[in-house]
Short mmCIF file of C-alpha atoms and ligand atoms in Angstrom, two decimals:
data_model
loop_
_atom_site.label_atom_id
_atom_site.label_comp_id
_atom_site.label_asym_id
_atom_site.label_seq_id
_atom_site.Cartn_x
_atom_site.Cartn_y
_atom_site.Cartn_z
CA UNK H 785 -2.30 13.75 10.62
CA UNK H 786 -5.05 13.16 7.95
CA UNK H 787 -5.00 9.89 6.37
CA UNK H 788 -6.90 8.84 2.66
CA UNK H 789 -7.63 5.45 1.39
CA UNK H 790 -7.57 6.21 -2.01
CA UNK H 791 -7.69 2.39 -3.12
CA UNK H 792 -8.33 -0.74 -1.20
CA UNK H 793 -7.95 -3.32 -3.13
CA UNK H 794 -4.60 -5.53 -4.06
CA UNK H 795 -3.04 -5.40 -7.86
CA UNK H 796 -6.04 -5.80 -10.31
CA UNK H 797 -8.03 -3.99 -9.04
CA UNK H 798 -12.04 -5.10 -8.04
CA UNK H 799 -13.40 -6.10 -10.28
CA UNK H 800 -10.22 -7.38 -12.37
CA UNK H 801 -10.42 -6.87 -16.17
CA UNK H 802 -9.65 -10.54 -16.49
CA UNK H 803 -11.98 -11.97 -13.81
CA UNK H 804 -15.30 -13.15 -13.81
CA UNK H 805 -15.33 -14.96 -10.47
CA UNK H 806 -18.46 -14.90 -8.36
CA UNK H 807 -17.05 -11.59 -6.02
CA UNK H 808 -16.21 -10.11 -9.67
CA UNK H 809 -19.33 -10.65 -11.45
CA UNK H 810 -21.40 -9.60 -8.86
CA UNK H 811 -20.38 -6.04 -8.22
CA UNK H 812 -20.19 -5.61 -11.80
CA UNK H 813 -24.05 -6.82 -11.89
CA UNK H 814 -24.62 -4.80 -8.87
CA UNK H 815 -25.44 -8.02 -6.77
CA UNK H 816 -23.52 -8.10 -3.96
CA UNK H 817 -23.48 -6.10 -0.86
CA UNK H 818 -20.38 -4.33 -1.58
CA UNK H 819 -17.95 -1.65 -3.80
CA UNK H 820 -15.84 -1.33 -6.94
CA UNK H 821 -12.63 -0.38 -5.37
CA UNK H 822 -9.26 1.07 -7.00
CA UNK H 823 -5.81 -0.50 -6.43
CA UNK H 824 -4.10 0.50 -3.37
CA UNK H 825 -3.22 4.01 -2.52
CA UNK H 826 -3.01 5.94 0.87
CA UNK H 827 -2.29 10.17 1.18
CA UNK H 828 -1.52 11.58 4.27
CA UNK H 829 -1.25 14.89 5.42
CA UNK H 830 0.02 17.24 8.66
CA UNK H 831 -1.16 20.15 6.47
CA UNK H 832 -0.54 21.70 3.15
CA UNK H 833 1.89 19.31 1.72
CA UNK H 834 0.60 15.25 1.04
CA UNK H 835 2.98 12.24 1.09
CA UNK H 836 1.51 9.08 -0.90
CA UNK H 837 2.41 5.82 0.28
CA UNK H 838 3.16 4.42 -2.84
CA UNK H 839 1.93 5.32 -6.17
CA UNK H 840 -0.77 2.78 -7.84
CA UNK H 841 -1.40 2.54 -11.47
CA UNK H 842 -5.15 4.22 -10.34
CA UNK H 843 -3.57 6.80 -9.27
CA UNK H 844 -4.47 9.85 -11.79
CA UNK H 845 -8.48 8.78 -11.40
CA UNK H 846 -7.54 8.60 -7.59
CA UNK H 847 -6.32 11.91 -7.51
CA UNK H 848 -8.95 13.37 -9.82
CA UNK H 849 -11.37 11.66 -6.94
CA UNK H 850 -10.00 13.26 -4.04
CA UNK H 851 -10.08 17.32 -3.99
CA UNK H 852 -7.23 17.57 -1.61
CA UNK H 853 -4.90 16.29 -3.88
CA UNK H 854 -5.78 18.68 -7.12
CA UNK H 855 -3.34 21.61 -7.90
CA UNK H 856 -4.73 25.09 -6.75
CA UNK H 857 -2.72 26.84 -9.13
CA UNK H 858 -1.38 25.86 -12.87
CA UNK H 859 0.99 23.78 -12.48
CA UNK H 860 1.51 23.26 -8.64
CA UNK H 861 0.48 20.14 -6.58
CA UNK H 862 0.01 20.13 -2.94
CA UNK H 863 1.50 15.96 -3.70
CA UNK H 864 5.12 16.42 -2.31
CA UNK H 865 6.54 13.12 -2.24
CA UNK H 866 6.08 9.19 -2.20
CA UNK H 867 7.14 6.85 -0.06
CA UNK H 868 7.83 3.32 -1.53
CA UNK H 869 7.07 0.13 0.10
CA UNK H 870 8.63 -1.70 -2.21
CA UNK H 871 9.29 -2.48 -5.94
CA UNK H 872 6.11 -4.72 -7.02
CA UNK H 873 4.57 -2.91 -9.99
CA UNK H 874 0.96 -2.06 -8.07
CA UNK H 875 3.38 0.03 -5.85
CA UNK H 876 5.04 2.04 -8.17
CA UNK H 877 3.63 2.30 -11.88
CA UNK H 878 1.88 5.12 -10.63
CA UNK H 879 5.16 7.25 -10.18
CA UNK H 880 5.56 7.51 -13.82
CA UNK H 881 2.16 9.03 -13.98
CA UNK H 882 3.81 11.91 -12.12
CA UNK H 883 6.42 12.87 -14.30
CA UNK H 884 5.26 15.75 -15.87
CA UNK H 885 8.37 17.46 -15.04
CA UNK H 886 7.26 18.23 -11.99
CA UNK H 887 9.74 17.80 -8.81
CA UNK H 888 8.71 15.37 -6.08
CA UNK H 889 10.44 13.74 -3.16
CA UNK H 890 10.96 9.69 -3.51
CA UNK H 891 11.42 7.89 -0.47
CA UNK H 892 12.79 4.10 -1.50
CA UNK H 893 15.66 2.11 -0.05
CA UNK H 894 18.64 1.84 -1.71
CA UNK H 895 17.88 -1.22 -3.81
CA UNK H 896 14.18 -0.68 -4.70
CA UNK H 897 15.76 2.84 -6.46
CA UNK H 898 18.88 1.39 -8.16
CA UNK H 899 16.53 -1.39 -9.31
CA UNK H 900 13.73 0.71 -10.74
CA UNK H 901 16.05 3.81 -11.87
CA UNK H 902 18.91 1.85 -13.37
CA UNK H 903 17.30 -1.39 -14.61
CA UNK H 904 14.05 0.20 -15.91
CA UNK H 905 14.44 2.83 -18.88
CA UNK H 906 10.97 4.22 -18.43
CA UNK H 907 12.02 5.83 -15.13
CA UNK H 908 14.82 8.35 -16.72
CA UNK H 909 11.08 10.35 -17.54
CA UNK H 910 11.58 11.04 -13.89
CA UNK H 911 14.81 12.65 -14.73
CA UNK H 912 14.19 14.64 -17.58
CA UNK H 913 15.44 17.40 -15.59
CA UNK H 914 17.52 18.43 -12.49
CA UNK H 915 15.12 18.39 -9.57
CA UNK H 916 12.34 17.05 -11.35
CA UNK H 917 12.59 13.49 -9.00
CA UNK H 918 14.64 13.60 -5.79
CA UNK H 919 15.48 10.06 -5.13
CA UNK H 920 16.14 9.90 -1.05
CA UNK H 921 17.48 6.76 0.12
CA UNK H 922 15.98 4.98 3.10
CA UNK H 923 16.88 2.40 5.58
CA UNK H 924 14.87 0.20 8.04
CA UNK H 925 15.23 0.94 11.21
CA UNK H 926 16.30 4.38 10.36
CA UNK H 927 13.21 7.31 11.08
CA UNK H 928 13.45 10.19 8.96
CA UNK H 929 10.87 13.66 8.24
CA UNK H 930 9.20 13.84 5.31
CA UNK H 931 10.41 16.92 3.55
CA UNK H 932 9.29 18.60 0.08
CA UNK H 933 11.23 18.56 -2.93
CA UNK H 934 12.36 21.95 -1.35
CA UNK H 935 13.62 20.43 1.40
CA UNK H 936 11.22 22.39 4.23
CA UNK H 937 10.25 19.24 6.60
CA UNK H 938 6.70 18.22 7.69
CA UNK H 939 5.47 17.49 10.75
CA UNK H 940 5.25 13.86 9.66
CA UNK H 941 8.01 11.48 10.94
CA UNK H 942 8.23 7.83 9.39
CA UNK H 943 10.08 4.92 10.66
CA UNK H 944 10.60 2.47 7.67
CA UNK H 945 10.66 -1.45 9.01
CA UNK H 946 12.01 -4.53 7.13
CA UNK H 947 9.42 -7.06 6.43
CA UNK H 948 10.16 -10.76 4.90
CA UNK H 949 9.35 -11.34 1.46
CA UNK H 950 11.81 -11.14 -1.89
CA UNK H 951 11.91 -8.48 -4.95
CA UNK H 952 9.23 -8.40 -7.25
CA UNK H 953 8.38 -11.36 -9.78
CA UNK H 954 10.29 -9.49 -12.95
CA UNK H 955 13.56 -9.04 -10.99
CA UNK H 956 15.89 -12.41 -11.75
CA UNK H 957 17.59 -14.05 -9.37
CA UNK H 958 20.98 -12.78 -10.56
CA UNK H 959 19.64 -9.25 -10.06
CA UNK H 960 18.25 -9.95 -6.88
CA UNK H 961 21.74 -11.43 -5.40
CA UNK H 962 23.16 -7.67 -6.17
CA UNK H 963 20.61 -6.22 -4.03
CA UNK H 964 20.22 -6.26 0.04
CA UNK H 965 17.11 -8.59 0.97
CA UNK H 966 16.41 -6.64 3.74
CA UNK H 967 15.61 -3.75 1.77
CA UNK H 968 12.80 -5.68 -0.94
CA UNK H 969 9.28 -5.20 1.51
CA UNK H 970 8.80 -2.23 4.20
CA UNK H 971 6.25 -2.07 6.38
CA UNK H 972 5.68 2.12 7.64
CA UNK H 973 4.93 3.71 10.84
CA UNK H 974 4.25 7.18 10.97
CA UNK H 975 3.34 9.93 13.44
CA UNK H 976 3.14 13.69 13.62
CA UNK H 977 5.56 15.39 15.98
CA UNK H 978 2.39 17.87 16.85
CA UNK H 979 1.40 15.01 18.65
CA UNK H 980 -1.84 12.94 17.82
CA UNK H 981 -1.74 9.43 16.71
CA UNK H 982 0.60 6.91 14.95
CA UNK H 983 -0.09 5.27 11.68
CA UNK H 984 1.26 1.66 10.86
CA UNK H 985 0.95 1.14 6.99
CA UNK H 986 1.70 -2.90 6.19
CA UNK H 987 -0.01 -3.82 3.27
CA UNK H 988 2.16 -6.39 2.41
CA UNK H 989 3.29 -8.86 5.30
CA UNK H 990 4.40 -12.30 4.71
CA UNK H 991 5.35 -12.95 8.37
CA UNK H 992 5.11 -12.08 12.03
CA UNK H 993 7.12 -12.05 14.54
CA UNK H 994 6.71 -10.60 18.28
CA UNK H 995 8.48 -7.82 17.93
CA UNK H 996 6.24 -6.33 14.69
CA UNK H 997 3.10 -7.59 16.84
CA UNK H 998 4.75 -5.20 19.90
CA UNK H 999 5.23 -2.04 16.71
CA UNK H 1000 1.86 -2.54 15.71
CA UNK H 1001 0.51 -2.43 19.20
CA UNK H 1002 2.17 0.21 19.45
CA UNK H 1003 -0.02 2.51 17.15
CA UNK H 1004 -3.35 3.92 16.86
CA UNK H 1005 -4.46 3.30 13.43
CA UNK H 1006 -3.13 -0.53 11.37
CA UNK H 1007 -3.80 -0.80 7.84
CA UNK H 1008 -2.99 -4.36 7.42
CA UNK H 1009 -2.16 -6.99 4.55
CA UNK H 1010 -5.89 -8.39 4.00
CA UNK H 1011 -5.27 -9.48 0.19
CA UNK H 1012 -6.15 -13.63 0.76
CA UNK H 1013 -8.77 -15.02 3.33
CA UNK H 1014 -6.98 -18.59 2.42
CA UNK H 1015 -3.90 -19.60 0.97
CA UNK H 1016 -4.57 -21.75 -1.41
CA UNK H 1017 -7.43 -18.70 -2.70
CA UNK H 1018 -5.71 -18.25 -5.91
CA UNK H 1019 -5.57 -21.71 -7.12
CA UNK H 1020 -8.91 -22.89 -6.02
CA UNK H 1021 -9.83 -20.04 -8.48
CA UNK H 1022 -7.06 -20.37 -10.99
CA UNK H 1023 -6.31 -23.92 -10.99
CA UNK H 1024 -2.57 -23.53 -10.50
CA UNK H 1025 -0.40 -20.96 -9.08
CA UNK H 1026 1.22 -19.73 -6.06
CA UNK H 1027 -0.26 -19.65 -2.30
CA UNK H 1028 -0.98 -16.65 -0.66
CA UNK H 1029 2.16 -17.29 1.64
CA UNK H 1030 4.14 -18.24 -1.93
CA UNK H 1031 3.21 -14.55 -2.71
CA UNK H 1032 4.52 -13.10 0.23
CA UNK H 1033 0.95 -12.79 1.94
CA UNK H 1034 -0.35 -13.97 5.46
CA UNK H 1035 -4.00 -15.00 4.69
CA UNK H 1036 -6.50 -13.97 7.17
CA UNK H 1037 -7.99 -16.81 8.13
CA UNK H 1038 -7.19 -20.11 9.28
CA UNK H 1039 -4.24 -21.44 11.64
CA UNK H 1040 -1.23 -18.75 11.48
CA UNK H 1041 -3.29 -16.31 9.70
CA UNK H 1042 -3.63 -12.41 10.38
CA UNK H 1043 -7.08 -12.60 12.50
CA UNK H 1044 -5.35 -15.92 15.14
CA UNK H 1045 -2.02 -14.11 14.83
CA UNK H 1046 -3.44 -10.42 15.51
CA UNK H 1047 -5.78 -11.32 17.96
CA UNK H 1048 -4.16 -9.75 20.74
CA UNK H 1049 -3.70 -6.41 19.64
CA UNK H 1050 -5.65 -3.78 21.86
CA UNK H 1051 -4.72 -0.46 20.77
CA UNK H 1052 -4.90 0.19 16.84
CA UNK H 1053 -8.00 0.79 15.03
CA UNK H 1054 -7.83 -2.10 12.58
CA UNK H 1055 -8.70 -2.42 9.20
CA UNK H 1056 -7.87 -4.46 6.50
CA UNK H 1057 -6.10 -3.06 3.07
CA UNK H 1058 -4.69 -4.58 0.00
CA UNK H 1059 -7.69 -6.89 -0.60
CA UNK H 1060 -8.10 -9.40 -3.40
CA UNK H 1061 -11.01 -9.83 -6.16
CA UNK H 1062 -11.29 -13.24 -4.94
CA UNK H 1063 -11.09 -12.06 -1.25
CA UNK H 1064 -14.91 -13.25 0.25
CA UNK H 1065 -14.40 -11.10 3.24
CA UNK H 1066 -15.39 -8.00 0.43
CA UNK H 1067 -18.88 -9.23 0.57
CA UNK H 1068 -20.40 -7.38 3.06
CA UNK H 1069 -22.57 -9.93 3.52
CA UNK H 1070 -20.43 -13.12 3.83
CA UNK H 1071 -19.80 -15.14 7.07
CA UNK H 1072 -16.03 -14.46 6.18
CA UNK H 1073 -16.72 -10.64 6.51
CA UNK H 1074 -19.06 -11.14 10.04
CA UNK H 1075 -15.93 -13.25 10.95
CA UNK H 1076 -13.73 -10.50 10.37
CA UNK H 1077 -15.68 -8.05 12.22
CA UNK H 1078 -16.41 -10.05 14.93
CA UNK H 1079 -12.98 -10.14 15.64
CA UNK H 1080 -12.85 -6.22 15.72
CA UNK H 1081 -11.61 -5.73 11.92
CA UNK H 1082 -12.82 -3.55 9.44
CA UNK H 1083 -12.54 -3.85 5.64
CA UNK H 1084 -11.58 -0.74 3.85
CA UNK H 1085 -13.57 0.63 1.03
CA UNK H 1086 -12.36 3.72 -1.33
CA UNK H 1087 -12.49 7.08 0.03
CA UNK H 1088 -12.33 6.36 3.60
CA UNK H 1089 -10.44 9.22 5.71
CA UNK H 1090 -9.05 8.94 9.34
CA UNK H 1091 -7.51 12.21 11.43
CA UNK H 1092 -5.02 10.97 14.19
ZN1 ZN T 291 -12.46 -11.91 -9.35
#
């Protein structure tokens, strides 16, 4: 399985259009010892056909940046579907980038698709035509093969897992009582039945528990939540606002954060995803990012590529 960090960084991108806070300024200024980074996008691969794991509003530049995405004929794509983590708009904007009648698989559970194909108008562009967007239901727990729009299967087998955390911001809570809560945040594990290693893809985790600590022991390669270092990040910045827990995000640091909470795991490669502008840990130089890597993390940047 190949595996692309397109983006790296959480909604907003780094820098943010509306931020001018020290991590901000200074890789716009070029002085800090780190990178511009896209919003987050992974591609994997067991051979010809990709599989995005979600769709980011970068995600045209993202796959204008990365040759093994571009089509190698007119119109043809060697993108054949998109798995959806969930129904926050970082995680799915990008979808109607792709809907230049062109068909593509959708993985999402039941209520992420009823709540962005019947309660959002823009998303009938994904419907234009029959076949254009092939809408397959998932549900945690419950492993499945990626497939094409054709319906040939890949080698690539994903087990979707039910995470805590609510429906996006813009869904009411009237909507949200017609929907199942278990289906609102999934966390992904993924292997090749050719054998090699197993992916777990969690960019958003609000909680753990021993048995997702025992999953993501399990595998070989964890892209993990690392949007906050602290959770009150946002509002020692802002003023006001949410925590990073509020948000449906385990900081990193600190008691019952990600590092203290992780810091038993033995088998994945681990690197941190999903991060915040105001995240310190993306200065390279920073005693939150020696922290980090003391404690055996990594911090992803753009364009990073794994084979498992
Ligand atoms: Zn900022």
């Amino acid at each position: 399985m190949w595996i692309k960090i397109l983006g790296s960084a959480a909604g907003g991108g780094f820098p943010q259009w509306n931020c001018g806070c020290v991590l901000c300024r200074g890789v716009r200024e070029r002085k800090l010892s780190t990178s511009a980074r896209t919003q987050c996008q992974v591609a994997i691969s067991s051979g010809e056909d990709w599989f995005l794991l979600n769709a980011s509003p970068d995600l045209r530049a993202q796959i204008e940046g990365t040759a093994e995405l571009q089509p190698r004929a007119a119109r043809q794509s060697p993108i054949a579907g998109v798995l959806v983590t969930g129904g926050d708009l970082d995680q799915v904007l990008g979808l109607l980038l792709l809907r230049e009648l062109h068909p593509i698989r959708i993985y999402a559970t039941a209520s992420v698709r009823r709540l962005l194909r019947n309660h959002n108008t823009f998303f009938k562009m994904l419907s234009q035509e029959p076949g254009q967007s092939l809408w397959t239901d998932i549900t945690p727990g419950v492993s499945f093969a990626l497939a094409s729009p054709a319906g040939s299967s890949s080698a690539l087998v994903c087990r979707p897992m039910a995470l805590q955390g609510g429906f996006p911001a813009y869904v009411g809570e009237r909507r949200a009582s017609t929907l199942l809560a278990g289906q609102a945040v999934l966390g992904l594990v993924i292997e090749s039945n050719h054998g090699g290693g197993r992916l777990a893809y969690f960019p958003v985790v609000a909680d753990l528990d021993a048995n997702l600590t025992t999953v993501l022991n399990s595998c070989d390669l964890l892209l993990f939540d690392g949007t906050f270092w602290t959770d009150d990040e946002l509002i020692r910045i802002q003023g006001a606002g949410r925590t990073a827990r509020q948000m449906g995000h385990l900081p990193i640091s600190g008691p019952g954060g990600s590092l203290e909470r992780l810091s038993q795991l033995q088998r994945p490669r681990k690197i941190f995803v999903h991060i915040n502008n105001t995240n310190p840990i993306l200065d390279l130089n920073s005693l939150e990012c020696q922290e980090v890597r003391n404690a055996g993390w990594e911090v992803a940047e753009d364009g990073w590529e794994f084979k498992l």
